[in-house]
Amino acid sequence: MSLKKDIKYGQIFLENLFRYRKKKVKLSFLEVWVGQTCTLRCRDCCHLIPYVKPAVFDIDSLIEDCKKIFELCEVDFFSILGGEPFVNPNLYNLIDFAAESENITDGKLITNGTIMPDEKMIRSLKKLNNKLDVRIDVYPGRETKGNQFYEILSKEGIRCTLLRHNVFEEMRWKKLGGPEQKRIPGDTAAEIHKECALNACHTLADGELTVCPRGITSETVFGIKKNPWEHIRIKDLKNPVFAKARIAAAVSQRVYKDYCCYCMGIAAMNPYSIQPGVQIGSPEEIIG
């Protein structure tokens, strides 16, 4: 972390001590990972999941972290994903929490549709009463399971959307940069950060809150030491005023993040697009 960035974060923190003394921090979006294990191995995964050690996170701890965040923040949109969220056998507990929480009014549960929901999961999804949309991402060559998943939920009256990531230009992914990505100069990273669609994709994973999902995996993939201004450990938040000021500084869009230096961003200035869902490894290595 540069001294210039450190000073800037310190200034923003001090400003926020007063600003959030009596009000909550506004988070337009909160993305909650229930793990970093997936049934597919997408070469160009935005979250870099194929390049990190698989893990399934403790749902009870995630729920406690969500409760803490809701004490400090107003969240407009709540999203559950992974990896593939249905890999986590206790996912239904988080869905039940979302159904009962007054702090959650809209959002998504994002799946690739490769693991069919059992009766217990169907009951939990019904409890949502359409509060969250189950988005089923279907990649080329994997349409059968996605269609089956959609039919199961539709028959049960569960809110769901089938999103087909086909090869047509309008559905192509932005190339963000995989593990081979070289470091981008800070000035360029700052410009990318200003435009990037992920600069408000606040992500909670295994007790850690970051601005962008790539912040969760970048340390492992690129060897970036975590900047304490940009990676908040929820259980370390004690004094509410200081905690809100810390979160507000972490999610501030006035400072680019250290991991932005290894990402080309979802932005107009990134000219590179790629076919979605291209798999790496041999077929027998891919569960889906």
PDB file of C-alpha atoms in Angstrom:
ATOM      1  CA  MET A   1       0.000   0.000   0.000  1.00  0.00           C
ATOM      2  CA  SER A   2       1.325   3.436  -0.922  1.00  0.00           C
ATOM      3  CA  LEU A   3       1.704   6.186   1.668  1.00  0.00           C
ATOM      4  CA  LYS A   4      -0.508   8.417  -0.479  1.00  0.00           C
ATOM      5  CA  LYS A   5      -3.346   5.883  -0.374  1.00  0.00           C
ATOM      6  CA  ASP A   6      -2.865   5.319   3.360  1.00  0.00           C
ATOM      7  CA  ILE A   7      -3.214   9.048   4.042  1.00  0.00           C
ATOM      8  CA  LYS A   8      -6.292   9.279   1.813  1.00  0.00           C
ATOM      9  CA  TYR A   9      -8.001   6.414   3.626  1.00  0.00           C
ATOM     10  CA  GLY A  10      -7.163   8.028   6.962  1.00  0.00           C
ATOM     11  CA  GLN A  11      -8.793  11.272   5.858  1.00  0.00           C
ATOM     12  CA  ILE A  12     -11.927   9.479   4.661  1.00  0.00           C
ATOM     13  CA  PHE A  13     -12.122   7.557   7.950  1.00  0.00           C
ATOM     14  CA  LEU A  14     -11.983  10.772   9.991  1.00  0.00           C
ATOM     15  CA  GLU A  15     -14.676  12.387   7.822  1.00  0.00           C
ATOM     16  CA  ASN A  16     -16.908   9.375   8.330  1.00  0.00           C
ATOM     17  CA  LEU A  17     -16.563   9.379  12.120  1.00  0.00           C
ATOM     18  CA  PHE A  18     -18.826  12.430  12.138  1.00  0.00           C
ATOM     19  CA  ARG A  19     -20.939  11.553   9.097  1.00  0.00           C
ATOM     20  CA  TYR A  20     -22.082   8.169  10.431  1.00  0.00           C
ATOM     21  CA  ARG A  21     -22.308   9.012  14.105  1.00  0.00           C
ATOM     22  CA  LYS A  22     -26.106   8.703  14.059  1.00  0.00           C
ATOM     23  CA  LYS A  23     -26.882   6.925  10.786  1.00  0.00           C
ATOM     24  CA  LYS A  24     -26.012   3.725   8.979  1.00  0.00           C
ATOM     25  CA  VAL A  25     -23.659   3.287   6.031  1.00  0.00           C
ATOM     26  CA  LYS A  26     -25.507   2.831   2.741  1.00  0.00           C
ATOM     27  CA  LEU A  27     -24.589  -0.316   0.804  1.00  0.00           C
ATOM     28  CA  SER A  28     -26.469  -0.586  -2.463  1.00  0.00           C
ATOM     29  CA  PHE A  29     -25.366  -4.212  -2.873  1.00  0.00           C
ATOM     30  CA  LEU A  30     -24.159  -6.998  -0.588  1.00  0.00           C
ATOM     31  CA  GLU A  31     -22.888 -10.232  -2.134  1.00  0.00           C
ATOM     32  CA  VAL A  32     -22.543 -13.123   0.316  1.00  0.00           C
ATOM     33  CA  TRP A  33     -20.376 -16.093  -0.621  1.00  0.00           C
ATOM     34  CA  VAL A  34     -21.288 -19.430   0.966  1.00  0.00           C
ATOM     35  CA  GLY A  35     -18.063 -20.938  -0.322  1.00  0.00           C
ATOM     36  CA  GLN A  36     -15.474 -20.889  -3.072  1.00  0.00           C
ATOM     37  CA  THR A  37     -16.173 -24.345  -4.464  1.00  0.00           C
ATOM     38  CA  CYS A  38     -17.830 -24.705  -7.846  1.00  0.00           C
ATOM     39  CA  THR A  39     -19.095 -27.603  -9.971  1.00  0.00           C
ATOM     40  CA  LEU A  40     -17.690 -25.876 -13.066  1.00  0.00           C
ATOM     41  CA  ARG A  41     -14.220 -24.542 -13.838  1.00  0.00           C
ATOM     42  CA  CYS A  42     -14.774 -21.474 -15.966  1.00  0.00           C
ATOM     43  CA  ARG A  43     -11.413 -20.339 -17.294  1.00  0.00           C
ATOM     44  CA  ASP A  44     -12.420 -16.668 -17.146  1.00  0.00           C
ATOM     45  CA  CYS A  45     -14.342 -16.765 -13.856  1.00  0.00           C
ATOM     46  CA  CYS A  46     -14.759 -13.207 -12.601  1.00  0.00           C
ATOM     47  CA  HIS A  47     -14.135 -14.442  -9.042  1.00  0.00           C
ATOM     48  CA  LEU A  48     -11.064 -16.526  -9.978  1.00  0.00           C
ATOM     49  CA  ILE A  49     -12.612 -19.534  -8.212  1.00  0.00           C
ATOM     50  CA  PRO A  50     -10.827 -22.222 -10.306  1.00  0.00           C
ATOM     51  CA  TYR A  51      -7.487 -20.820  -9.157  1.00  0.00           C
ATOM     52  CA  VAL A  52      -7.992 -20.964  -5.379  1.00  0.00           C
ATOM     53  CA  LYS A  53      -8.361 -23.802  -2.888  1.00  0.00           C
ATOM     54  CA  PRO A  54     -11.973 -25.052  -2.725  1.00  0.00           C
ATOM     55  CA  ALA A  55     -13.762 -24.175   0.500  1.00  0.00           C
ATOM     56  CA  VAL A  56     -17.254 -24.331   1.976  1.00  0.00           C
ATOM     57  CA  PHE A  57     -17.969 -21.591   4.517  1.00  0.00           C
ATOM     58  CA  ASP A  58     -19.740 -21.931   7.854  1.00  0.00           C
ATOM     59  CA  ILE A  59     -23.307 -20.693   7.377  1.00  0.00           C
ATOM     60  CA  ASP A  60     -23.913 -19.878  11.053  1.00  0.00           C
ATOM     61  CA  SER A  61     -20.865 -17.590  11.057  1.00  0.00           C
ATOM     62  CA  LEU A  62     -22.030 -15.942   7.823  1.00  0.00           C
ATOM     63  CA  ILE A  63     -25.435 -15.281   9.357  1.00  0.00           C
ATOM     64  CA  GLU A  64     -23.837 -13.659  12.416  1.00  0.00           C
ATOM     65  CA  ASP A  65     -21.690 -11.506  10.128  1.00  0.00           C
ATOM     66  CA  CYS A  66     -24.778 -10.486   8.150  1.00  0.00           C
ATOM     67  CA  LYS A  67     -26.561  -9.505  11.359  1.00  0.00           C
ATOM     68  CA  LYS A  68     -23.589  -7.338  12.334  1.00  0.00           C
ATOM     69  CA  ILE A  69     -23.514  -5.672   8.922  1.00  0.00           C
ATOM     70  CA  PHE A  70     -27.238  -4.940   9.138  1.00  0.00           C
ATOM     71  CA  GLU A  71     -26.676  -3.227  12.504  1.00  0.00           C
ATOM     72  CA  LEU A  72     -24.201  -0.891  10.817  1.00  0.00           C
ATOM     73  CA  CYS A  73     -25.426  -0.647   7.219  1.00  0.00           C
ATOM     74  CA  GLU A  74     -28.550  -0.277   5.119  1.00  0.00           C
ATOM     75  CA  VAL A  75     -28.457  -2.862   2.332  1.00  0.00           C
ATOM     76  CA  ASP A  76     -30.639  -2.357  -0.752  1.00  0.00           C
ATOM     77  CA  PHE A  77     -29.902  -5.616  -2.603  1.00  0.00           C
ATOM     78  CA  PHE A  78     -28.801  -8.940  -1.092  1.00  0.00           C
ATOM     79  CA  SER A  79     -27.157 -11.636  -3.214  1.00  0.00           C
ATOM     80  CA  ILE A  80     -26.139 -15.221  -2.347  1.00  0.00           C
ATOM     81  CA  LEU A  81     -23.596 -17.132  -4.413  1.00  0.00           C
ATOM     82  CA  GLY A  82     -20.273 -18.973  -4.291  1.00  0.00           C
ATOM     83  CA  GLY A  83     -18.626 -20.695  -6.182  1.00  0.00           C
ATOM     84  CA  GLU A  84     -21.746 -22.742  -6.637  1.00  0.00           C
ATOM     85  CA  PRO A  85     -23.967 -22.073  -3.585  1.00  0.00           C
ATOM     86  CA  PHE A  86     -25.775 -25.417  -3.696  1.00  0.00           C
ATOM     87  CA  VAL A  87     -22.469 -27.153  -2.905  1.00  0.00           C
ATOM     88  CA  ASN A  88     -22.907 -25.925   0.685  1.00  0.00           C
ATOM     89  CA  PRO A  89     -25.141 -28.488   2.476  1.00  0.00           C
ATOM     90  CA  ASN A  90     -26.344 -25.852   4.961  1.00  0.00           C
ATOM     91  CA  LEU A  91     -27.324 -23.236   2.381  1.00  0.00           C
ATOM     92  CA  TYR A  92     -30.973 -23.599   3.414  1.00  0.00           C
ATOM     93  CA  ASN A  93     -30.157 -21.971   6.792  1.00  0.00           C
ATOM     94  CA  LEU A  94     -28.993 -18.783   5.079  1.00  0.00           C
ATOM     95  CA  ILE A  95     -32.068 -18.838   2.839  1.00  0.00           C
ATOM     96  CA  ASP A  96     -34.289 -19.178   5.928  1.00  0.00           C
ATOM     97  CA  PHE A  97     -32.459 -16.225   7.490  1.00  0.00           C
ATOM     98  CA  ALA A  98     -33.024 -14.145   4.354  1.00  0.00           C
ATOM     99  CA  ALA A  99     -36.710 -15.071   4.368  1.00  0.00           C
ATOM    100  CA  GLU A 100     -37.134 -13.934   7.978  1.00  0.00           C
ATOM    101  CA  SER A 101     -34.904 -10.842   7.928  1.00  0.00           C
ATOM    102  CA  GLU A 102     -36.642  -7.465   7.685  1.00  0.00           C
ATOM    103  CA  ASN A 103     -33.335  -6.014   6.462  1.00  0.00           C
ATOM    104  CA  ILE A 104     -33.522  -8.021   3.223  1.00  0.00           C
ATOM    105  CA  THR A 105     -36.197  -6.860   0.781  1.00  0.00           C
ATOM    106  CA  ASP A 106     -34.816  -7.857  -2.632  1.00  0.00           C
ATOM    107  CA  GLY A 107     -31.957  -9.799  -4.157  1.00  0.00           C
ATOM    108  CA  LYS A 108     -30.763 -12.924  -5.944  1.00  0.00           C
ATOM    109  CA  LEU A 109     -29.484 -16.419  -5.328  1.00  0.00           C
ATOM    110  CA  ILE A 110     -27.149 -17.188  -8.245  1.00  0.00           C
ATOM    111  CA  THR A 111     -26.540 -20.805  -9.310  1.00  0.00           C
ATOM    112  CA  ASN A 112     -25.253 -22.635 -12.372  1.00  0.00           C
ATOM    113  CA  GLY A 113     -28.089 -25.143 -12.032  1.00  0.00           C
ATOM    114  CA  THR A 114     -25.910 -28.253 -11.892  1.00  0.00           C
ATOM    115  CA  ILE A 115     -27.072 -29.453  -8.446  1.00  0.00           C
ATOM    116  CA  MET A 116     -30.802 -30.158  -8.286  1.00  0.00           C
ATOM    117  CA  PRO A 117     -32.563 -28.854  -5.138  1.00  0.00           C
ATOM    118  CA  ASP A 118     -33.935 -31.529  -2.789  1.00  0.00           C
ATOM    119  CA  GLU A 119     -37.266 -31.310  -0.920  1.00  0.00           C
ATOM    120  CA  LYS A 120     -35.695 -29.560   2.075  1.00  0.00           C
ATOM    121  CA  MET A 121     -34.205 -26.902  -0.183  1.00  0.00           C
ATOM    122  CA  ILE A 122     -37.488 -26.453  -2.036  1.00  0.00           C
ATOM    123  CA  ARG A 123     -39.249 -25.795   1.295  1.00  0.00           C
ATOM    124  CA  SER A 124     -36.688 -23.129   2.190  1.00  0.00           C
ATOM    125  CA  LEU A 125     -36.912 -21.473  -1.214  1.00  0.00           C
ATOM    126  CA  LYS A 126     -40.702 -21.353  -0.862  1.00  0.00           C
ATOM    127  CA  LYS A 127     -40.314 -19.560   2.503  1.00  0.00           C
ATOM    128  CA  LEU A 128     -38.669 -16.687   0.633  1.00  0.00           C
ATOM    129  CA  ASN A 129     -42.120 -15.861  -0.739  1.00  0.00           C
ATOM    130  CA  ASN A 130     -40.409 -14.522  -3.893  1.00  0.00           C
ATOM    131  CA  LYS A 131     -38.154 -12.143  -1.896  1.00  0.00           C
ATOM    132  CA  LEU A 132     -35.068 -13.374  -3.774  1.00  0.00           C
ATOM    133  CA  ASP A 133     -34.867 -14.321  -7.447  1.00  0.00           C
ATOM    134  CA  VAL A 134     -33.070 -17.608  -8.123  1.00  0.00           C
ATOM    135  CA  ARG A 135     -30.949 -16.823 -11.183  1.00  0.00           C
ATOM    136  CA  ILE A 136     -29.837 -19.893 -13.102  1.00  0.00           C
ATOM    137  CA  ASP A 137     -26.775 -19.183 -15.241  1.00  0.00           C
ATOM    138  CA  VAL A 138     -26.629 -21.573 -18.200  1.00  0.00           C
ATOM    139  CA  TYR A 139     -23.436 -21.855 -20.238  1.00  0.00           C
ATOM    140  CA  PRO A 140     -23.040 -23.281 -23.755  1.00  0.00           C
ATOM    141  CA  GLY A 141     -23.262 -27.081 -23.754  1.00  0.00           C
ATOM    142  CA  ARG A 142     -24.832 -27.243 -20.276  1.00  0.00           C
ATOM    143  CA  GLU A 143     -28.415 -26.359 -21.112  1.00  0.00           C
ATOM    144  CA  THR A 144     -30.064 -29.638 -20.016  1.00  0.00           C
ATOM    145  CA  LYS A 145     -29.469 -29.361 -16.278  1.00  0.00           C
ATOM    146  CA  GLY A 146     -30.185 -25.637 -16.262  1.00  0.00           C
ATOM    147  CA  ASN A 147     -33.546 -26.240 -17.934  1.00  0.00           C
ATOM    148  CA  GLN A 148     -34.362 -29.040 -15.461  1.00  0.00           C
ATOM    149  CA  PHE A 149     -33.500 -26.788 -12.530  1.00  0.00           C
ATOM    150  CA  TYR A 150     -35.709 -24.013 -13.901  1.00  0.00           C
ATOM    151  CA  GLU A 151     -38.636 -26.394 -14.465  1.00  0.00           C
ATOM    152  CA  ILE A 152     -38.438 -27.727 -10.889  1.00  0.00           C
ATOM    153  CA  LEU A 153     -38.548 -24.247  -9.375  1.00  0.00           C
ATOM    154  CA  SER A 154     -41.190 -22.947 -11.764  1.00  0.00           C
ATOM    155  CA  LYS A 155     -43.544 -25.832 -10.955  1.00  0.00           C
ATOM    156  CA  GLU A 156     -43.178 -24.996  -7.251  1.00  0.00           C
ATOM    157  CA  GLY A 157     -44.011 -21.332  -7.851  1.00  0.00           C
ATOM    158  CA  ILE A 158     -40.537 -20.176  -6.808  1.00  0.00           C
ATOM    159  CA  ARG A 159     -39.309 -16.919  -8.344  1.00  0.00           C
ATOM    160  CA  CYS A 160     -36.547 -17.783 -10.818  1.00  0.00           C
ATOM    161  CA  THR A 161     -34.837 -16.572 -13.979  1.00  0.00           C
ATOM    162  CA  LEU A 162     -32.997 -18.570 -16.628  1.00  0.00           C
ATOM    163  CA  LEU A 163     -30.031 -16.585 -17.940  1.00  0.00           C
ATOM    164  CA  ARG A 164     -28.462 -18.134 -21.021  1.00  0.00           C
ATOM    165  CA  HIS A 165     -24.804 -17.139 -21.433  1.00  0.00           C
ATOM    166  CA  ASN A 166     -24.602 -17.887 -25.138  1.00  0.00           C
ATOM    167  CA  VAL A 167     -21.882 -17.074 -27.632  1.00  0.00           C
ATOM    168  CA  PHE A 168     -23.634 -14.032 -29.089  1.00  0.00           C
ATOM    169  CA  GLU A 169     -21.839 -10.719 -28.747  1.00  0.00           C
ATOM    170  CA  GLU A 170     -24.325  -9.162 -26.315  1.00  0.00           C
ATOM    171  CA  MET A 171     -23.792 -12.022 -23.829  1.00  0.00           C
ATOM    172  CA  ARG A 172     -20.003 -12.122 -23.951  1.00  0.00           C
ATOM    173  CA  TRP A 173     -17.991 -11.586 -20.765  1.00  0.00           C
ATOM    174  CA  LYS A 174     -15.443  -8.866 -20.241  1.00  0.00           C
ATOM    175  CA  LYS A 175     -11.916 -10.263 -19.995  1.00  0.00           C
ATOM    176  CA  LEU A 176     -10.815  -9.174 -16.519  1.00  0.00           C
ATOM    177  CA  GLY A 177      -7.535 -11.065 -16.403  1.00  0.00           C
ATOM    178  CA  GLY A 178      -6.733 -14.487 -15.005  1.00  0.00           C
ATOM    179  CA  PRO A 179      -3.775 -15.684 -12.910  1.00  0.00           C
ATOM    180  CA  GLU A 180      -1.383 -14.644 -15.700  1.00  0.00           C
ATOM    181  CA  GLN A 181      -2.472 -10.983 -15.417  1.00  0.00           C
ATOM    182  CA  LYS A 182       0.488  -8.605 -14.992  1.00  0.00           C
ATOM    183  CA  ARG A 183       0.382  -5.671 -12.588  1.00  0.00           C
ATOM    184  CA  ILE A 184      -1.351  -2.559 -13.930  1.00  0.00           C
ATOM    185  CA  PRO A 185       0.115   0.862 -12.976  1.00  0.00           C
ATOM    186  CA  GLY A 186      -1.700   2.628 -10.151  1.00  0.00           C
ATOM    187  CA  ASP A 187      -2.852   5.589 -12.262  1.00  0.00           C
ATOM    188  CA  THR A 188      -4.428   3.236 -14.815  1.00  0.00           C
ATOM    189  CA  ALA A 189      -5.994   1.112 -12.057  1.00  0.00           C
ATOM    190  CA  ALA A 190      -7.544   4.283 -10.617  1.00  0.00           C
ATOM    191  CA  GLU A 191      -9.159   5.094 -13.973  1.00  0.00           C
ATOM    192  CA  ILE A 192     -10.452   1.528 -14.360  1.00  0.00           C
ATOM    193  CA  HIS A 193     -11.846   1.624 -10.825  1.00  0.00           C
ATOM    194  CA  LYS A 194     -13.843   4.788 -11.527  1.00  0.00           C
ATOM    195  CA  GLU A 195     -15.719   3.111 -14.396  1.00  0.00           C
ATOM    196  CA  CYS A 196     -15.887  -0.473 -13.164  1.00  0.00           C
ATOM    197  CA  ALA A 197     -19.314  -2.013 -12.567  1.00  0.00           C
ATOM    198  CA  LEU A 198     -17.840  -3.976  -9.647  1.00  0.00           C
ATOM    199  CA  ASN A 199     -16.727  -0.955  -7.624  1.00  0.00           C
ATOM    200  CA  ALA A 200     -19.852  -1.256  -5.471  1.00  0.00           C
ATOM    201  CA  CYS A 201     -20.173  -5.062  -5.444  1.00  0.00           C
ATOM    202  CA  HIS A 202     -19.585  -5.283  -1.683  1.00  0.00           C
ATOM    203  CA  THR A 203     -18.670  -8.890  -0.914  1.00  0.00           C
ATOM    204  CA  LEU A 204     -18.819 -10.854   2.350  1.00  0.00           C
ATOM    205  CA  ALA A 205     -16.891 -14.128   2.452  1.00  0.00           C
ATOM    206  CA  ASP A 206     -15.703 -16.159   5.441  1.00  0.00           C
ATOM    207  CA  GLY A 207     -15.795 -13.223   7.849  1.00  0.00           C
ATOM    208  CA  GLU A 208     -14.263 -10.676   5.477  1.00  0.00           C
ATOM    209  CA  LEU A 209     -15.908  -7.711   3.757  1.00  0.00           C
ATOM    210  CA  THR A 210     -14.393  -6.199   0.610  1.00  0.00           C
ATOM    211  CA  VAL A 211     -15.643  -3.886  -2.125  1.00  0.00           C
ATOM    212  CA  CYS A 212     -15.201  -6.301  -5.026  1.00  0.00           C
ATOM    213  CA  PRO A 213     -15.422 -10.119  -5.175  1.00  0.00           C
ATOM    214  CA  ARG A 214     -11.950 -10.272  -6.722  1.00  0.00           C
ATOM    215  CA  GLY A 215     -10.652  -8.819  -3.489  1.00  0.00           C
ATOM    216  CA  ILE A 216     -11.446 -12.126  -1.789  1.00  0.00           C
ATOM    217  CA  THR A 217      -9.282 -14.281  -4.054  1.00  0.00           C
ATOM    218  CA  SER A 218      -6.592 -11.864  -5.266  1.00  0.00           C
ATOM    219  CA  GLU A 219      -4.232 -12.495  -2.357  1.00  0.00           C
ATOM    220  CA  THR A 220      -4.041 -16.200  -3.236  1.00  0.00           C
ATOM    221  CA  VAL A 221      -3.917 -15.746  -7.012  1.00  0.00           C
ATOM    222  CA  PHE A 222      -1.646 -12.707  -7.284  1.00  0.00           C
ATOM    223  CA  GLY A 223       0.182 -12.730  -3.950  1.00  0.00           C
ATOM    224  CA  ILE A 224      -1.166  -9.311  -2.911  1.00  0.00           C
ATOM    225  CA  LYS A 225      -0.837  -8.541   0.783  1.00  0.00           C
ATOM    226  CA  LYS A 226      -4.251  -7.555   2.091  1.00  0.00           C
ATOM    227  CA  ASN A 227      -4.653  -3.847   2.728  1.00  0.00           C
ATOM    228  CA  PRO A 228      -6.400  -3.494   6.152  1.00  0.00           C
ATOM    229  CA  TRP A 229      -8.326  -0.456   4.872  1.00  0.00           C
ATOM    230  CA  GLU A 230      -9.826  -2.575   2.080  1.00  0.00           C
ATOM    231  CA  HIS A 231     -10.400  -5.887   3.892  1.00  0.00           C
ATOM    232  CA  ILE A 232     -12.632  -5.628   6.978  1.00  0.00           C
ATOM    233  CA  ARG A 233     -12.840  -8.511   9.445  1.00  0.00           C
ATOM    234  CA  ILE A 234     -16.415  -8.308  10.698  1.00  0.00           C
ATOM    235  CA  LYS A 235     -15.677  -9.844  14.095  1.00  0.00           C
ATOM    236  CA  ASP A 236     -13.070  -7.125  14.739  1.00  0.00           C
ATOM    237  CA  LEU A 237     -15.731  -4.405  14.570  1.00  0.00           C
ATOM    238  CA  LYS A 238     -16.558  -3.283  18.115  1.00  0.00           C
ATOM    239  CA  ASN A 239     -17.409   0.393  18.647  1.00  0.00           C
ATOM    240  CA  PRO A 240     -20.353   1.115  16.290  1.00  0.00           C
ATOM    241  CA  VAL A 241     -19.217   4.612  15.260  1.00  0.00           C
ATOM    242  CA  PHE A 242     -15.669   3.476  14.522  1.00  0.00           C
ATOM    243  CA  ALA A 243     -17.029   0.366  12.773  1.00  0.00           C
ATOM    244  CA  LYS A 244     -19.267   2.416  10.458  1.00  0.00           C
ATOM    245  CA  ALA A 245     -16.406   4.790   9.675  1.00  0.00           C
ATOM    246  CA  ARG A 246     -14.159   1.810   8.844  1.00  0.00           C
ATOM    247  CA  ILE A 247     -16.738   0.256   6.536  1.00  0.00           C
ATOM    248  CA  ALA A 248     -17.482   3.581   4.834  1.00  0.00           C
ATOM    249  CA  ALA A 249     -13.762   4.151   4.234  1.00  0.00           C
ATOM    250  CA  ALA A 250     -13.319   0.610   2.888  1.00  0.00           C
ATOM    251  CA  VAL A 251     -16.141   0.938   0.350  1.00  0.00           C
ATOM    252  CA  SER A 252     -15.312   4.509  -0.664  1.00  0.00           C
ATOM    253  CA  GLN A 253     -15.095   4.919  -4.426  1.00  0.00           C
ATOM    254  CA  ARG A 254     -12.633   7.791  -3.999  1.00  0.00           C
ATOM    255  CA  VAL A 255      -9.720   5.362  -3.708  1.00  0.00           C
ATOM    256  CA  TYR A 256      -8.911   2.467  -6.062  1.00  0.00           C
ATOM    257  CA  LYS A 257      -8.252  -0.872  -4.409  1.00  0.00           C
ATOM    258  CA  ASP A 258      -4.872  -2.620  -4.397  1.00  0.00           C
ATOM    259  CA  TYR A 259      -6.350  -5.595  -6.272  1.00  0.00           C
ATOM    260  CA  CYS A 260      -7.555  -3.235  -9.051  1.00  0.00           C
ATOM    261  CA  CYS A 261      -3.933  -3.367 -10.210  1.00  0.00           C
ATOM    262  CA  TYR A 262      -4.587  -6.963 -11.380  1.00  0.00           C
ATOM    263  CA  CYS A 263      -7.923  -6.466 -13.130  1.00  0.00           C
ATOM    264  CA  MET A 264      -8.984  -4.823 -16.398  1.00  0.00           C
ATOM    265  CA  GLY A 265     -12.441  -4.090 -15.017  1.00  0.00           C
ATOM    266  CA  ILE A 266     -16.005  -4.267 -16.244  1.00  0.00           C
ATOM    267  CA  ALA A 267     -15.760  -0.866 -17.861  1.00  0.00           C
ATOM    268  CA  ALA A 268     -16.084   0.767 -21.270  1.00  0.00           C
ATOM    269  CA  MET A 269     -12.330   1.342 -21.373  1.00  0.00           C
ATOM    270  CA  ASN A 270     -11.779  -2.441 -21.327  1.00  0.00           C
ATOM    271  CA  PRO A 271     -12.048  -3.428 -25.032  1.00  0.00           C
ATOM    272  CA  TYR A 272     -11.628  -7.187 -24.538  1.00  0.00           C
ATOM    273  CA  SER A 273     -14.582  -9.575 -24.485  1.00  0.00           C
ATOM    274  CA  ILE A 274     -14.595 -13.369 -24.405  1.00  0.00           C
ATOM    275  CA  GLN A 275     -16.899 -16.354 -24.828  1.00  0.00           C
ATOM    276  CA  PRO A 276     -18.577 -17.140 -21.489  1.00  0.00           C
ATOM    277  CA  GLY A 277     -18.224 -20.397 -19.580  1.00  0.00           C
ATOM    278  CA  VAL A 278     -15.160 -21.851 -21.342  1.00  0.00           C
ATOM    279  CA  GLN A 279     -14.024 -24.737 -19.125  1.00  0.00           C
ATOM    280  CA  ILE A 280     -10.498 -25.673 -18.108  1.00  0.00           C
ATOM    281  CA  GLY A 281      -9.322 -29.204 -17.374  1.00  0.00           C
ATOM    282  CA  SER A 282     -10.511 -32.517 -18.753  1.00  0.00           C
ATOM    283  CA  PRO A 283     -14.233 -33.421 -18.756  1.00  0.00           C
ATOM    284  CA  GLU A 284     -13.865 -35.869 -15.871  1.00  0.00           C
ATOM    285  CA  GLU A 285     -12.508 -33.065 -13.684  1.00  0.00           C
ATOM    286  CA  ILE A 286     -15.680 -31.008 -14.156  1.00  0.00           C
ATOM    287  CA  ILE A 287     -18.522 -32.046 -11.843  1.00  0.00           C
ATOM    288  CA  GLY A 288     -21.285 -30.198 -13.713  1.00  0.00           C
TER     289      GLY A 288
END
